[in-house]
Amino acid sequence: DTGVSQNPRHKITKRGQNVTFRCDPISEHNRLYWYRQTLGQGPEFLTYFQNEAQLEKSRLLSDRFSAERPKGSFSTLEIQRTEQGDSAMYLCASSLESSGTPYEQYFGPGTRLTVT
Amino acid sequence: QKEVEQDPGPLSVPEGAIVSLNCTYSNSAFQYFMWYRQYSRKGPELLMYTYSSGNKEDGRFTAQVDKSSKYISLFIRDSQPSDSATYLCANCYSSNDYKLSFGAGTTVTVRA
Protein backbone atom coordinates (compact mmCIF):
# COMPACT_ATOMS: atom_id res chain seq x y z
CA ASP A 1 0.00 0.00 0.00
CA THR A 2 1.55 3.31 -1.05
CA GLY A 3 -0.67 5.62 0.95
CA VAL A 4 0.44 8.54 3.09
CA SER A 5 2.68 7.45 5.95
CA GLN A 6 3.55 9.35 9.11
CA ASN A 7 6.18 8.73 11.75
CA PRO A 8 6.21 8.38 14.61
CA ARG A 9 2.63 7.30 15.28
CA HIS A 10 2.83 8.36 18.91
CA LYS A 11 5.10 10.80 20.70
CA ILE A 12 5.14 11.61 24.39
CA THR A 13 7.32 14.52 25.38
CA LYS A 14 7.85 16.82 28.32
CA ARG A 15 6.86 20.44 28.17
CA GLY A 16 9.64 22.56 26.74
CA GLN A 17 11.14 19.84 24.55
CA ASN A 18 11.33 19.99 20.76
CA VAL A 19 9.65 17.36 18.59
CA THR A 20 9.76 16.60 14.88
CA PHE A 21 7.26 14.61 12.84
CA ARG A 22 7.71 13.19 9.36
CA CYS A 23 5.20 12.72 6.57
CA ASP A 24 5.75 10.74 3.36
CA PRO A 25 3.01 11.59 0.84
CA ILE A 26 1.75 9.44 -2.00
CA SER A 27 4.68 9.49 -4.41
CA GLU A 28 3.15 11.35 -7.36
CA HIS A 29 1.26 13.90 -5.23
CA ASN A 30 2.74 17.39 -5.44
CA ARG A 31 0.53 18.98 -2.78
CA LEU A 32 1.01 18.31 0.91
CA TYR A 33 -0.98 19.58 3.88
CA TRP A 34 -0.67 19.52 7.63
CA TYR A 35 -3.72 19.56 9.87
CA ARG A 36 -4.17 19.38 13.64
CA GLN A 37 -7.03 17.50 15.25
CA THR A 38 -7.90 17.70 18.93
CA LEU A 39 -10.23 15.31 20.72
CA GLY A 40 -13.83 15.70 19.63
CA GLN A 41 -12.98 18.18 16.87
CA GLY A 42 -12.44 18.00 13.15
CA PRO A 43 -9.04 18.60 11.58
CA GLU A 44 -7.87 22.23 11.41
CA PHE A 45 -5.67 23.41 8.56
CA LEU A 46 -2.11 24.34 9.54
CA THR A 47 -0.06 24.72 6.37
CA TYR A 48 0.20 23.73 2.72
CA PHE A 49 3.02 22.95 0.30
CA GLN A 50 2.98 22.82 -3.45
CA ASN A 51 6.10 20.90 -4.35
CA GLU A 52 8.79 22.38 -2.07
CA ALA A 53 7.15 25.79 -1.68
CA GLN A 54 5.19 26.52 1.49
CA LEU A 55 2.33 28.61 0.14
CA GLU A 56 0.18 29.23 3.18
CA LYS A 57 0.38 29.05 6.93
CA SER A 58 -2.60 29.24 9.27
CA ARG A 59 -2.60 31.70 12.15
CA LEU A 60 -2.76 28.53 14.27
CA LEU A 61 0.87 27.92 13.32
CA SER A 62 2.74 29.97 15.90
CA ASP A 63 6.42 30.87 15.64
CA ARG A 64 7.25 27.69 17.55
CA PHE A 65 6.04 25.62 14.59
CA SER A 66 8.03 25.15 11.41
CA ALA A 67 7.39 22.90 8.44
CA GLU A 68 9.63 21.99 5.55
CA ARG A 69 9.37 19.94 2.41
CA PRO A 70 12.84 19.67 0.93
CA LYS A 71 12.92 18.63 -2.72
CA GLY A 72 9.15 18.40 -2.77
CA SER A 73 9.07 14.90 -1.34
CA PHE A 74 8.64 14.13 2.36
CA SER A 75 7.78 16.85 4.85
CA THR A 76 8.69 17.51 8.46
CA LEU A 77 6.78 19.45 11.09
CA GLU A 78 8.81 20.67 14.06
CA ILE A 79 7.41 22.08 17.27
CA GLN A 80 9.87 23.91 19.49
CA ARG A 81 9.41 24.43 23.24
CA THR A 82 6.30 22.27 23.34
CA GLU A 83 3.35 23.30 25.50
CA GLN A 84 0.54 21.18 26.89
CA GLY A 85 -1.82 22.88 24.48
CA ASP A 86 0.14 21.34 21.61
CA SER A 87 -1.20 17.90 22.56
CA ALA A 88 -3.19 16.75 19.54
CA MET A 89 -3.21 14.47 16.52
CA TYR A 90 -1.11 15.92 13.70
CA LEU A 91 -2.40 14.77 10.34
CA CYS A 92 -0.65 14.96 7.01
CA ALA A 93 -2.50 14.77 3.71
CA SER A 94 -1.51 14.90 0.06
CA SER A 95 -3.23 15.48 -3.24
CA LEU A 96 -2.48 15.74 -6.93
CA GLU A 97 -2.77 19.22 -8.42
CA SER A 98 -3.65 17.96 -11.88
CA SER A 99 -6.58 15.93 -10.56
CA GLY A 100 -8.74 19.05 -10.58
CA THR A 101 -10.13 18.01 -7.22
CA PRO A 102 -7.88 19.55 -4.54
CA TYR A 103 -10.44 18.67 -1.91
CA GLU A 104 -9.71 14.99 -2.61
CA GLN A 105 -7.00 14.82 -0.02
CA TYR A 106 -5.53 11.54 1.15
CA PHE A 107 -4.74 11.51 4.84
CA GLY A 108 -2.11 9.61 6.75
CA PRO A 109 -2.82 7.87 10.07
CA GLY A 110 -1.53 10.85 12.05
CA THR A 111 1.01 11.38 14.81
CA ARG A 112 -0.50 11.63 18.27
CA LEU A 113 1.46 14.05 20.43
CA THR A 114 1.11 14.10 24.20
CA VAL A 115 2.90 16.86 26.09
CA THR A 116 3.24 16.16 29.81
CA GLN B 1 -18.93 30.99 15.24
CA LYS B 2 -17.29 28.07 13.49
CA GLU B 3 -17.65 27.99 9.72
CA VAL B 4 -19.05 24.44 9.79
CA GLU B 5 -21.28 23.18 12.58
CA GLN B 6 -21.98 19.49 13.08
CA ASP B 7 -23.94 17.67 15.75
CA PRO B 8 -21.27 15.61 17.56
CA GLY B 9 -23.71 12.84 18.55
CA PRO B 10 -22.89 10.14 19.41
CA LEU B 11 -25.40 8.25 17.33
CA SER B 12 -26.19 4.57 17.95
CA VAL B 13 -28.44 2.63 15.56
CA PRO B 14 -29.30 -1.03 14.99
CA GLU B 15 -27.91 -2.80 11.94
CA GLY B 16 -30.02 -2.14 8.87
CA ALA B 17 -31.28 1.26 10.03
CA ILE B 18 -30.94 4.47 8.05
CA VAL B 19 -28.32 6.84 9.47
CA SER B 20 -28.92 10.55 8.97
CA LEU B 21 -26.08 13.02 9.52
CA ASN B 22 -26.29 16.80 9.17
CA CYS B 23 -24.11 19.88 9.02
CA THR B 24 -24.77 23.58 8.67
CA TYR B 25 -22.35 26.17 7.41
CA SER B 26 -22.20 29.92 7.65
CA ASN B 27 -20.28 31.06 4.56
CA SER B 28 -22.34 31.08 1.38
CA ALA B 29 -19.11 31.19 -0.65
CA PHE B 30 -18.54 27.49 -0.06
CA GLN B 31 -19.00 25.61 -3.34
CA TYR B 32 -17.78 22.08 -2.66
CA PHE B 33 -19.08 19.85 0.08
CA MET B 34 -17.43 16.66 1.25
CA TRP B 35 -18.02 13.86 3.69
CA TYR B 36 -15.01 12.14 5.19
CA ARG B 37 -15.11 8.97 7.28
CA GLN B 38 -12.61 8.45 10.09
CA TYR B 39 -12.16 5.12 11.79
CA SER B 40 -10.63 5.02 15.25
CA ARG B 41 -6.87 5.72 15.20
CA LYS B 42 -6.92 6.37 11.45
CA GLY B 43 -6.82 9.44 9.26
CA PRO B 44 -9.98 10.67 7.52
CA GLU B 45 -10.82 9.19 4.11
CA LEU B 46 -12.96 10.91 1.49
CA LEU B 47 -16.36 9.25 1.22
CA MET B 48 -18.29 11.55 -1.11
CA TYR B 49 -18.21 15.05 -2.51
CA THR B 50 -20.86 17.22 -4.13
CA TYR B 51 -20.78 20.50 -5.97
CA SER B 52 -23.59 23.02 -5.51
CA SER B 53 -27.09 21.98 -4.46
CA GLY B 54 -28.69 18.64 -5.09
CA ASN B 55 -28.32 14.96 -4.33
CA LYS B 56 -25.54 12.51 -5.07
CA GLU B 57 -25.84 8.79 -4.56
CA ASP B 58 -23.07 6.20 -4.24
CA GLY B 59 -24.23 2.75 -3.27
CA ARG B 60 -25.74 2.92 0.21
CA PHE B 61 -24.65 6.54 0.67
CA THR B 62 -26.55 9.67 -0.38
CA ALA B 63 -25.24 13.19 0.07
CA GLN B 64 -27.58 16.18 -0.09
CA VAL B 65 -26.74 19.86 -0.29
CA ASP B 66 -29.24 22.68 0.16
CA LYS B 67 -27.32 25.89 -0.47
CA SER B 68 -30.36 28.09 0.19
CA SER B 69 -30.48 26.94 3.80
CA LYS B 70 -26.72 26.18 4.06
CA TYR B 71 -27.48 22.63 5.08
CA ILE B 72 -25.72 19.41 4.07
CA SER B 73 -26.72 15.85 4.87
CA LEU B 74 -25.43 12.33 4.53
CA PHE B 75 -27.72 9.31 4.60
CA ILE B 76 -26.49 5.75 5.03
CA ARG B 77 -28.99 3.09 4.06
CA ASP B 78 -28.93 -0.48 5.35
CA SER B 79 -26.26 0.44 7.86
CA GLN B 80 -23.65 -2.17 8.75
CA PRO B 81 -21.40 -2.56 11.82
CA SER B 82 -18.48 -1.70 9.50
CA ASP B 83 -20.04 1.77 9.07
CA SER B 84 -19.24 2.50 12.73
CA ALA B 85 -16.92 5.49 12.52
CA THR B 86 -16.78 9.25 12.90
CA TYR B 87 -18.22 11.12 9.93
CA LEU B 88 -16.84 14.57 9.18
CA CYS B 89 -18.41 17.09 6.86
CA ALA B 90 -16.03 19.48 5.12
CA ASN B 91 -16.34 22.42 2.77
CA CYS B 92 -14.08 24.37 0.49
CA TYR B 93 -14.57 27.49 -1.60
CA SER B 94 -13.65 26.44 -5.10
CA SER B 95 -11.99 23.82 -7.24
CA ASN B 96 -8.70 25.66 -6.62
CA ASP B 97 -9.19 25.75 -2.87
CA TYR B 98 -7.14 23.36 -0.80
CA LYS B 99 -7.99 24.53 2.69
CA LEU B 100 -10.75 22.28 3.95
CA SER B 101 -13.02 23.49 6.75
CA PHE B 102 -14.19 20.52 8.79
CA GLY B 103 -17.09 20.05 11.16
CA ALA B 104 -16.44 18.48 14.55
CA GLY B 105 -17.58 15.04 13.36
CA THR B 106 -20.43 12.75 14.40
CA THR B 107 -19.53 9.39 15.93
CA VAL B 108 -21.80 6.61 14.69
CA THR B 109 -22.11 3.13 16.17
CA VAL B 110 -24.08 0.49 14.27
CA ARG B 111 -25.11 -2.33 16.63
CA ALA B 112 -25.14 -5.87 15.23
mmCIF file of C-alpha atoms in Angstrom:
data_model
loop_
_atom_site.group_PDB
_atom_site.id
_atom_site.type_symbol
_atom_site.label_atom_id
_atom_site.label_comp_id
_atom_site.label_asym_id
_atom_site.label_seq_id
_atom_site.Cartn_x
_atom_site.Cartn_y
_atom_site.Cartn_z
ATOM 1 C CA ASP A 1 0.000 0.000 0.000
ATOM 2 C CA THR A 2 1.553 3.315 -1.053
ATOM 3 C CA GLY A 3 -0.670 5.622 0.951
ATOM 4 C CA VAL A 4 0.444 8.538 3.093
ATOM 5 C CA SER A 5 2.680 7.454 5.952
ATOM 6 C CA GLN A 6 3.547 9.348 9.110
ATOM 7 C CA ASN A 7 6.184 8.733 11.745
ATOM 8 C CA PRO A 8 6.205 8.381 14.614
ATOM 9 C CA ARG A 9 2.629 7.297 15.282
ATOM 10 C CA HIS A 10 2.827 8.357 18.913
ATOM 11 C CA LYS A 11 5.096 10.804 20.703
ATOM 12 C CA ILE A 12 5.143 11.609 24.393
ATOM 13 C CA THR A 13 7.318 14.519 25.383
ATOM 14 C CA LYS A 14 7.852 16.821 28.315
ATOM 15 C CA ARG A 15 6.863 20.439 28.172
ATOM 16 C CA GLY A 16 9.636 22.560 26.738
ATOM 17 C CA GLN A 17 11.141 19.836 24.545
ATOM 18 C CA ASN A 18 11.328 19.993 20.763
ATOM 19 C CA VAL A 19 9.651 17.365 18.592
ATOM 20 C CA THR A 20 9.763 16.599 14.877
ATOM 21 C CA PHE A 21 7.264 14.606 12.840
ATOM 22 C CA ARG A 22 7.714 13.191 9.365
ATOM 23 C CA CYS A 23 5.198 12.719 6.567
ATOM 24 C CA ASP A 24 5.748 10.741 3.362
ATOM 25 C CA PRO A 25 3.011 11.585 0.840
ATOM 26 C CA ILE A 26 1.750 9.443 -2.003
ATOM 27 C CA SER A 27 4.676 9.489 -4.410
ATOM 28 C CA GLU A 28 3.150 11.350 -7.361
ATOM 29 C CA HIS A 29 1.265 13.901 -5.230
ATOM 30 C CA ASN A 30 2.740 17.388 -5.442
ATOM 31 C CA ARG A 31 0.533 18.980 -2.776
ATOM 32 C CA LEU A 32 1.010 18.306 0.907
ATOM 33 C CA TYR A 33 -0.982 19.580 3.876
ATOM 34 C CA TRP A 34 -0.667 19.520 7.634
ATOM 35 C CA TYR A 35 -3.724 19.564 9.873
ATOM 36 C CA ARG A 36 -4.166 19.384 13.635
ATOM 37 C CA GLN A 37 -7.030 17.495 15.252
ATOM 38 C CA THR A 38 -7.897 17.705 18.927
ATOM 39 C CA LEU A 39 -10.228 15.314 20.716
ATOM 40 C CA GLY A 40 -13.831 15.700 19.627
ATOM 41 C CA GLN A 41 -12.978 18.182 16.874
ATOM 42 C CA GLY A 42 -12.436 17.996 13.151
ATOM 43 C CA PRO A 43 -9.035 18.600 11.577
ATOM 44 C CA GLU A 44 -7.874 22.227 11.411
ATOM 45 C CA PHE A 45 -5.672 23.408 8.564
ATOM 46 C CA LEU A 46 -2.113 24.336 9.538
ATOM 47 C CA THR A 47 -0.062 24.716 6.369
ATOM 48 C CA TYR A 48 0.197 23.733 2.721
ATOM 49 C CA PHE A 49 3.021 22.949 0.300
ATOM 50 C CA GLN A 50 2.976 22.819 -3.446
ATOM 51 C CA ASN A 51 6.104 20.901 -4.350
ATOM 52 C CA GLU A 52 8.790 22.378 -2.074
ATOM 53 C CA ALA A 53 7.145 25.794 -1.676
ATOM 54 C CA GLN A 54 5.194 26.517 1.494
ATOM 55 C CA LEU A 55 2.329 28.606 0.139
ATOM 56 C CA GLU A 56 0.176 29.230 3.180
ATOM 57 C CA LYS A 57 0.380 29.054 6.935
ATOM 58 C CA SER A 58 -2.603 29.242 9.267
ATOM 59 C CA ARG A 59 -2.603 31.697 12.152
ATOM 60 C CA LEU A 60 -2.763 28.531 14.269
ATOM 61 C CA LEU A 61 0.869 27.918 13.318
ATOM 62 C CA SER A 62 2.739 29.972 15.904
ATOM 63 C CA ASP A 63 6.420 30.871 15.638
ATOM 64 C CA ARG A 64 7.245 27.693 17.546
ATOM 65 C CA PHE A 65 6.045 25.618 14.592
ATOM 66 C CA SER A 66 8.028 25.150 11.408
ATOM 67 C CA ALA A 67 7.390 22.904 8.437
ATOM 68 C CA GLU A 68 9.629 21.989 5.551
ATOM 69 C CA ARG A 69 9.366 19.944 2.414
ATOM 70 C CA PRO A 70 12.839 19.670 0.928
ATOM 71 C CA LYS A 71 12.918 18.626 -2.724
ATOM 72 C CA GLY A 72 9.146 18.405 -2.771
ATOM 73 C CA SER A 73 9.072 14.901 -1.340
ATOM 74 C CA PHE A 74 8.642 14.129 2.360
ATOM 75 C CA SER A 75 7.784 16.853 4.854
ATOM 76 C CA THR A 76 8.691 17.511 8.464
ATOM 77 C CA LEU A 77 6.775 19.455 11.093
ATOM 78 C CA GLU A 78 8.807 20.668 14.057
ATOM 79 C CA ILE A 79 7.414 22.077 17.266
ATOM 80 C CA GLN A 80 9.868 23.911 19.493
ATOM 81 C CA ARG A 81 9.407 24.426 23.236
ATOM 82 C CA THR A 82 6.296 22.266 23.338
ATOM 83 C CA GLU A 83 3.354 23.305 25.500
ATOM 84 C CA GLN A 84 0.535 21.185 26.890
ATOM 85 C CA GLY A 85 -1.824 22.880 24.477
ATOM 86 C CA ASP A 86 0.136 21.338 21.608
ATOM 87 C CA SER A 87 -1.198 17.896 22.560
ATOM 88 C CA ALA A 88 -3.194 16.748 19.538
ATOM 89 C CA MET A 89 -3.211 14.471 16.520
ATOM 90 C CA TYR A 90 -1.115 15.920 13.698
ATOM 91 C CA LEU A 91 -2.403 14.771 10.337
ATOM 92 C CA CYS A 92 -0.649 14.958 7.006
ATOM 93 C CA ALA A 93 -2.502 14.766 3.714
ATOM 94 C CA SER A 94 -1.510 14.898 0.062
ATOM 95 C CA SER A 95 -3.233 15.481 -3.236
ATOM 96 C CA LEU A 96 -2.478 15.739 -6.926
ATOM 97 C CA GLU A 97 -2.772 19.222 -8.419
ATOM 98 C CA SER A 98 -3.651 17.965 -11.882
ATOM 99 C CA SER A 99 -6.580 15.925 -10.559
ATOM 100 C CA GLY A 100 -8.745 19.052 -10.579
ATOM 101 C CA THR A 101 -10.128 18.013 -7.221
ATOM 102 C CA PRO A 102 -7.875 19.551 -4.543
ATOM 103 C CA TYR A 103 -10.442 18.669 -1.910
ATOM 104 C CA GLU A 104 -9.710 14.992 -2.610
ATOM 105 C CA GLN A 105 -7.001 14.824 -0.015
ATOM 106 C CA TYR A 106 -5.530 11.535 1.152
ATOM 107 C CA PHE A 107 -4.742 11.513 4.842
ATOM 108 C CA GLY A 108 -2.109 9.614 6.755
ATOM 109 C CA PRO A 109 -2.825 7.875 10.066
ATOM 110 C CA GLY A 110 -1.527 10.846 12.049
ATOM 111 C CA THR A 111 1.015 11.376 14.807
ATOM 112 C CA ARG A 112 -0.501 11.633 18.267
ATOM 113 C CA LEU A 113 1.464 14.054 20.433
ATOM 114 C CA THR A 114 1.111 14.097 24.200
ATOM 115 C CA VAL A 115 2.902 16.857 26.089
ATOM 116 C CA THR A 116 3.243 16.162 29.810
ATOM 117 C CA GLN B 1 -18.935 30.992 15.245
ATOM 118 C CA LYS B 2 -17.286 28.069 13.494
ATOM 119 C CA GLU B 3 -17.655 27.986 9.716
ATOM 120 C CA VAL B 4 -19.051 24.439 9.787
ATOM 121 C CA GLU B 5 -21.276 23.177 12.584
ATOM 122 C CA GLN B 6 -21.977 19.494 13.079
ATOM 123 C CA ASP B 7 -23.936 17.672 15.753
ATOM 124 C CA PRO B 8 -21.272 15.606 17.557
ATOM 125 C CA GLY B 9 -23.712 12.844 18.546
ATOM 126 C CA PRO B 10 -22.889 10.141 19.408
ATOM 127 C CA LEU B 11 -25.396 8.249 17.328
ATOM 128 C CA SER B 12 -26.195 4.567 17.953
ATOM 129 C CA VAL B 13 -28.436 2.630 15.565
ATOM 130 C CA PRO B 14 -29.305 -1.032 14.988
ATOM 131 C CA GLU B 15 -27.914 -2.804 11.943
ATOM 132 C CA GLY B 16 -30.017 -2.143 8.869
ATOM 133 C CA ALA B 17 -31.279 1.260 10.034
ATOM 134 C CA ILE B 18 -30.939 4.475 8.049
ATOM 135 C CA VAL B 19 -28.322 6.836 9.472
ATOM 136 C CA SER B 20 -28.924 10.551 8.970
ATOM 137 C CA LEU B 21 -26.082 13.020 9.522
ATOM 138 C CA ASN B 22 -26.287 16.801 9.169
ATOM 139 C CA CYS B 23 -24.107 19.885 9.025
ATOM 140 C CA THR B 24 -24.774 23.575 8.668
ATOM 141 C CA TYR B 25 -22.351 26.170 7.406
ATOM 142 C CA SER B 26 -22.200 29.925 7.652
ATOM 143 C CA ASN B 27 -20.276 31.062 4.558
ATOM 144 C CA SER B 28 -22.336 31.078 1.379
ATOM 145 C CA ALA B 29 -19.105 31.192 -0.651
ATOM 146 C CA PHE B 30 -18.539 27.493 -0.057
ATOM 147 C CA GLN B 31 -19.000 25.613 -3.335
ATOM 148 C CA TYR B 32 -17.775 22.081 -2.662
ATOM 149 C CA PHE B 33 -19.076 19.853 0.081
ATOM 150 C CA MET B 34 -17.429 16.661 1.246
ATOM 151 C CA TRP B 35 -18.022 13.860 3.689
ATOM 152 C CA TYR B 36 -15.014 12.143 5.190
ATOM 153 C CA ARG B 37 -15.112 8.974 7.277
ATOM 154 C CA GLN B 38 -12.614 8.448 10.087
ATOM 155 C CA TYR B 39 -12.162 5.116 11.787
ATOM 156 C CA SER B 40 -10.630 5.022 15.253
ATOM 157 C CA ARG B 41 -6.874 5.719 15.203
ATOM 158 C CA LYS B 42 -6.921 6.369 11.448
ATOM 159 C CA GLY B 43 -6.821 9.438 9.262
ATOM 160 C CA PRO B 44 -9.981 10.673 7.525
ATOM 161 C CA GLU B 45 -10.824 9.194 4.113
ATOM 162 C CA LEU B 46 -12.958 10.905 1.485
ATOM 163 C CA LEU B 47 -16.359 9.251 1.221
ATOM 164 C CA MET B 48 -18.288 11.552 -1.113
ATOM 165 C CA TYR B 49 -18.207 15.049 -2.512
ATOM 166 C CA THR B 50 -20.858 17.222 -4.134
ATOM 167 C CA TYR B 51 -20.781 20.503 -5.965
ATOM 168 C CA SER B 52 -23.594 23.019 -5.511
ATOM 169 C CA SER B 53 -27.087 21.981 -4.463
ATOM 170 C CA GLY B 54 -28.692 18.638 -5.091
ATOM 171 C CA ASN B 55 -28.316 14.962 -4.332
ATOM 172 C CA LYS B 56 -25.545 12.514 -5.072
ATOM 173 C CA GLU B 57 -25.840 8.790 -4.559
ATOM 174 C CA ASP B 58 -23.073 6.201 -4.243
ATOM 175 C CA GLY B 59 -24.229 2.747 -3.267
ATOM 176 C CA ARG B 60 -25.741 2.916 0.211
ATOM 177 C CA PHE B 61 -24.650 6.545 0.671
ATOM 178 C CA THR B 62 -26.549 9.667 -0.378
ATOM 179 C CA ALA B 63 -25.241 13.195 0.074
ATOM 180 C CA GLN B 64 -27.580 16.180 -0.089
ATOM 181 C CA VAL B 65 -26.743 19.861 -0.288
ATOM 182 C CA ASP B 66 -29.240 22.680 0.157
ATOM 183 C CA LYS B 67 -27.318 25.895 -0.470
ATOM 184 C CA SER B 68 -30.363 28.085 0.187
ATOM 185 C CA SER B 69 -30.479 26.937 3.798
ATOM 186 C CA LYS B 70 -26.719 26.178 4.062
ATOM 187 C CA TYR B 71 -27.484 22.629 5.076
ATOM 188 C CA ILE B 72 -25.718 19.408 4.068
ATOM 189 C CA SER B 73 -26.724 15.853 4.867
ATOM 190 C CA LEU B 74 -25.427 12.327 4.533
ATOM 191 C CA PHE B 75 -27.721 9.312 4.597
ATOM 192 C CA ILE B 76 -26.488 5.752 5.030
ATOM 193 C CA ARG B 77 -28.993 3.092 4.064
ATOM 194 C CA ASP B 78 -28.934 -0.480 5.346
ATOM 195 C CA SER B 79 -26.255 0.441 7.856
ATOM 196 C CA GLN B 80 -23.653 -2.172 8.748
ATOM 197 C CA PRO B 81 -21.399 -2.559 11.815
ATOM 198 C CA SER B 82 -18.484 -1.701 9.502
ATOM 199 C CA ASP B 83 -20.044 1.768 9.073
ATOM 200 C CA SER B 84 -19.242 2.496 12.730
ATOM 201 C CA ALA B 85 -16.915 5.491 12.523
ATOM 202 C CA THR B 86 -16.781 9.253 12.898
ATOM 203 C CA TYR B 87 -18.225 11.119 9.927
ATOM 204 C CA LEU B 88 -16.837 14.567 9.182
ATOM 205 C CA CYS B 89 -18.406 17.094 6.861
ATOM 206 C CA ALA B 90 -16.034 19.478 5.119
ATOM 207 C CA ASN B 91 -16.337 22.419 2.766
ATOM 208 C CA CYS B 92 -14.084 24.369 0.493
ATOM 209 C CA TYR B 93 -14.574 27.494 -1.599
ATOM 210 C CA SER B 94 -13.653 26.439 -5.095
ATOM 211 C CA SER B 95 -11.994 23.817 -7.238
ATOM 212 C CA ASN B 96 -8.698 25.657 -6.620
ATOM 213 C CA ASP B 97 -9.190 25.750 -2.873
ATOM 214 C CA TYR B 98 -7.141 23.365 -0.796
ATOM 215 C CA LYS B 99 -7.987 24.528 2.691
ATOM 216 C CA LEU B 100 -10.749 22.284 3.950
ATOM 217 C CA SER B 101 -13.023 23.492 6.750
ATOM 218 C CA PHE B 102 -14.194 20.524 8.788
ATOM 219 C CA GLY B 103 -17.092 20.054 11.162
ATOM 220 C CA ALA B 104 -16.435 18.476 14.550
ATOM 221 C CA GLY B 105 -17.579 15.042 13.363
ATOM 222 C CA THR B 106 -20.435 12.754 14.402
ATOM 223 C CA THR B 107 -19.534 9.393 15.925
ATOM 224 C CA VAL B 108 -21.803 6.610 14.686
ATOM 225 C CA THR B 109 -22.107 3.126 16.166
ATOM 226 C CA VAL B 110 -24.075 0.485 14.265
ATOM 227 C CA ARG B 111 -25.108 -2.326 16.628
ATOM 228 C CA ALA B 112 -25.145 -5.872 15.229
#
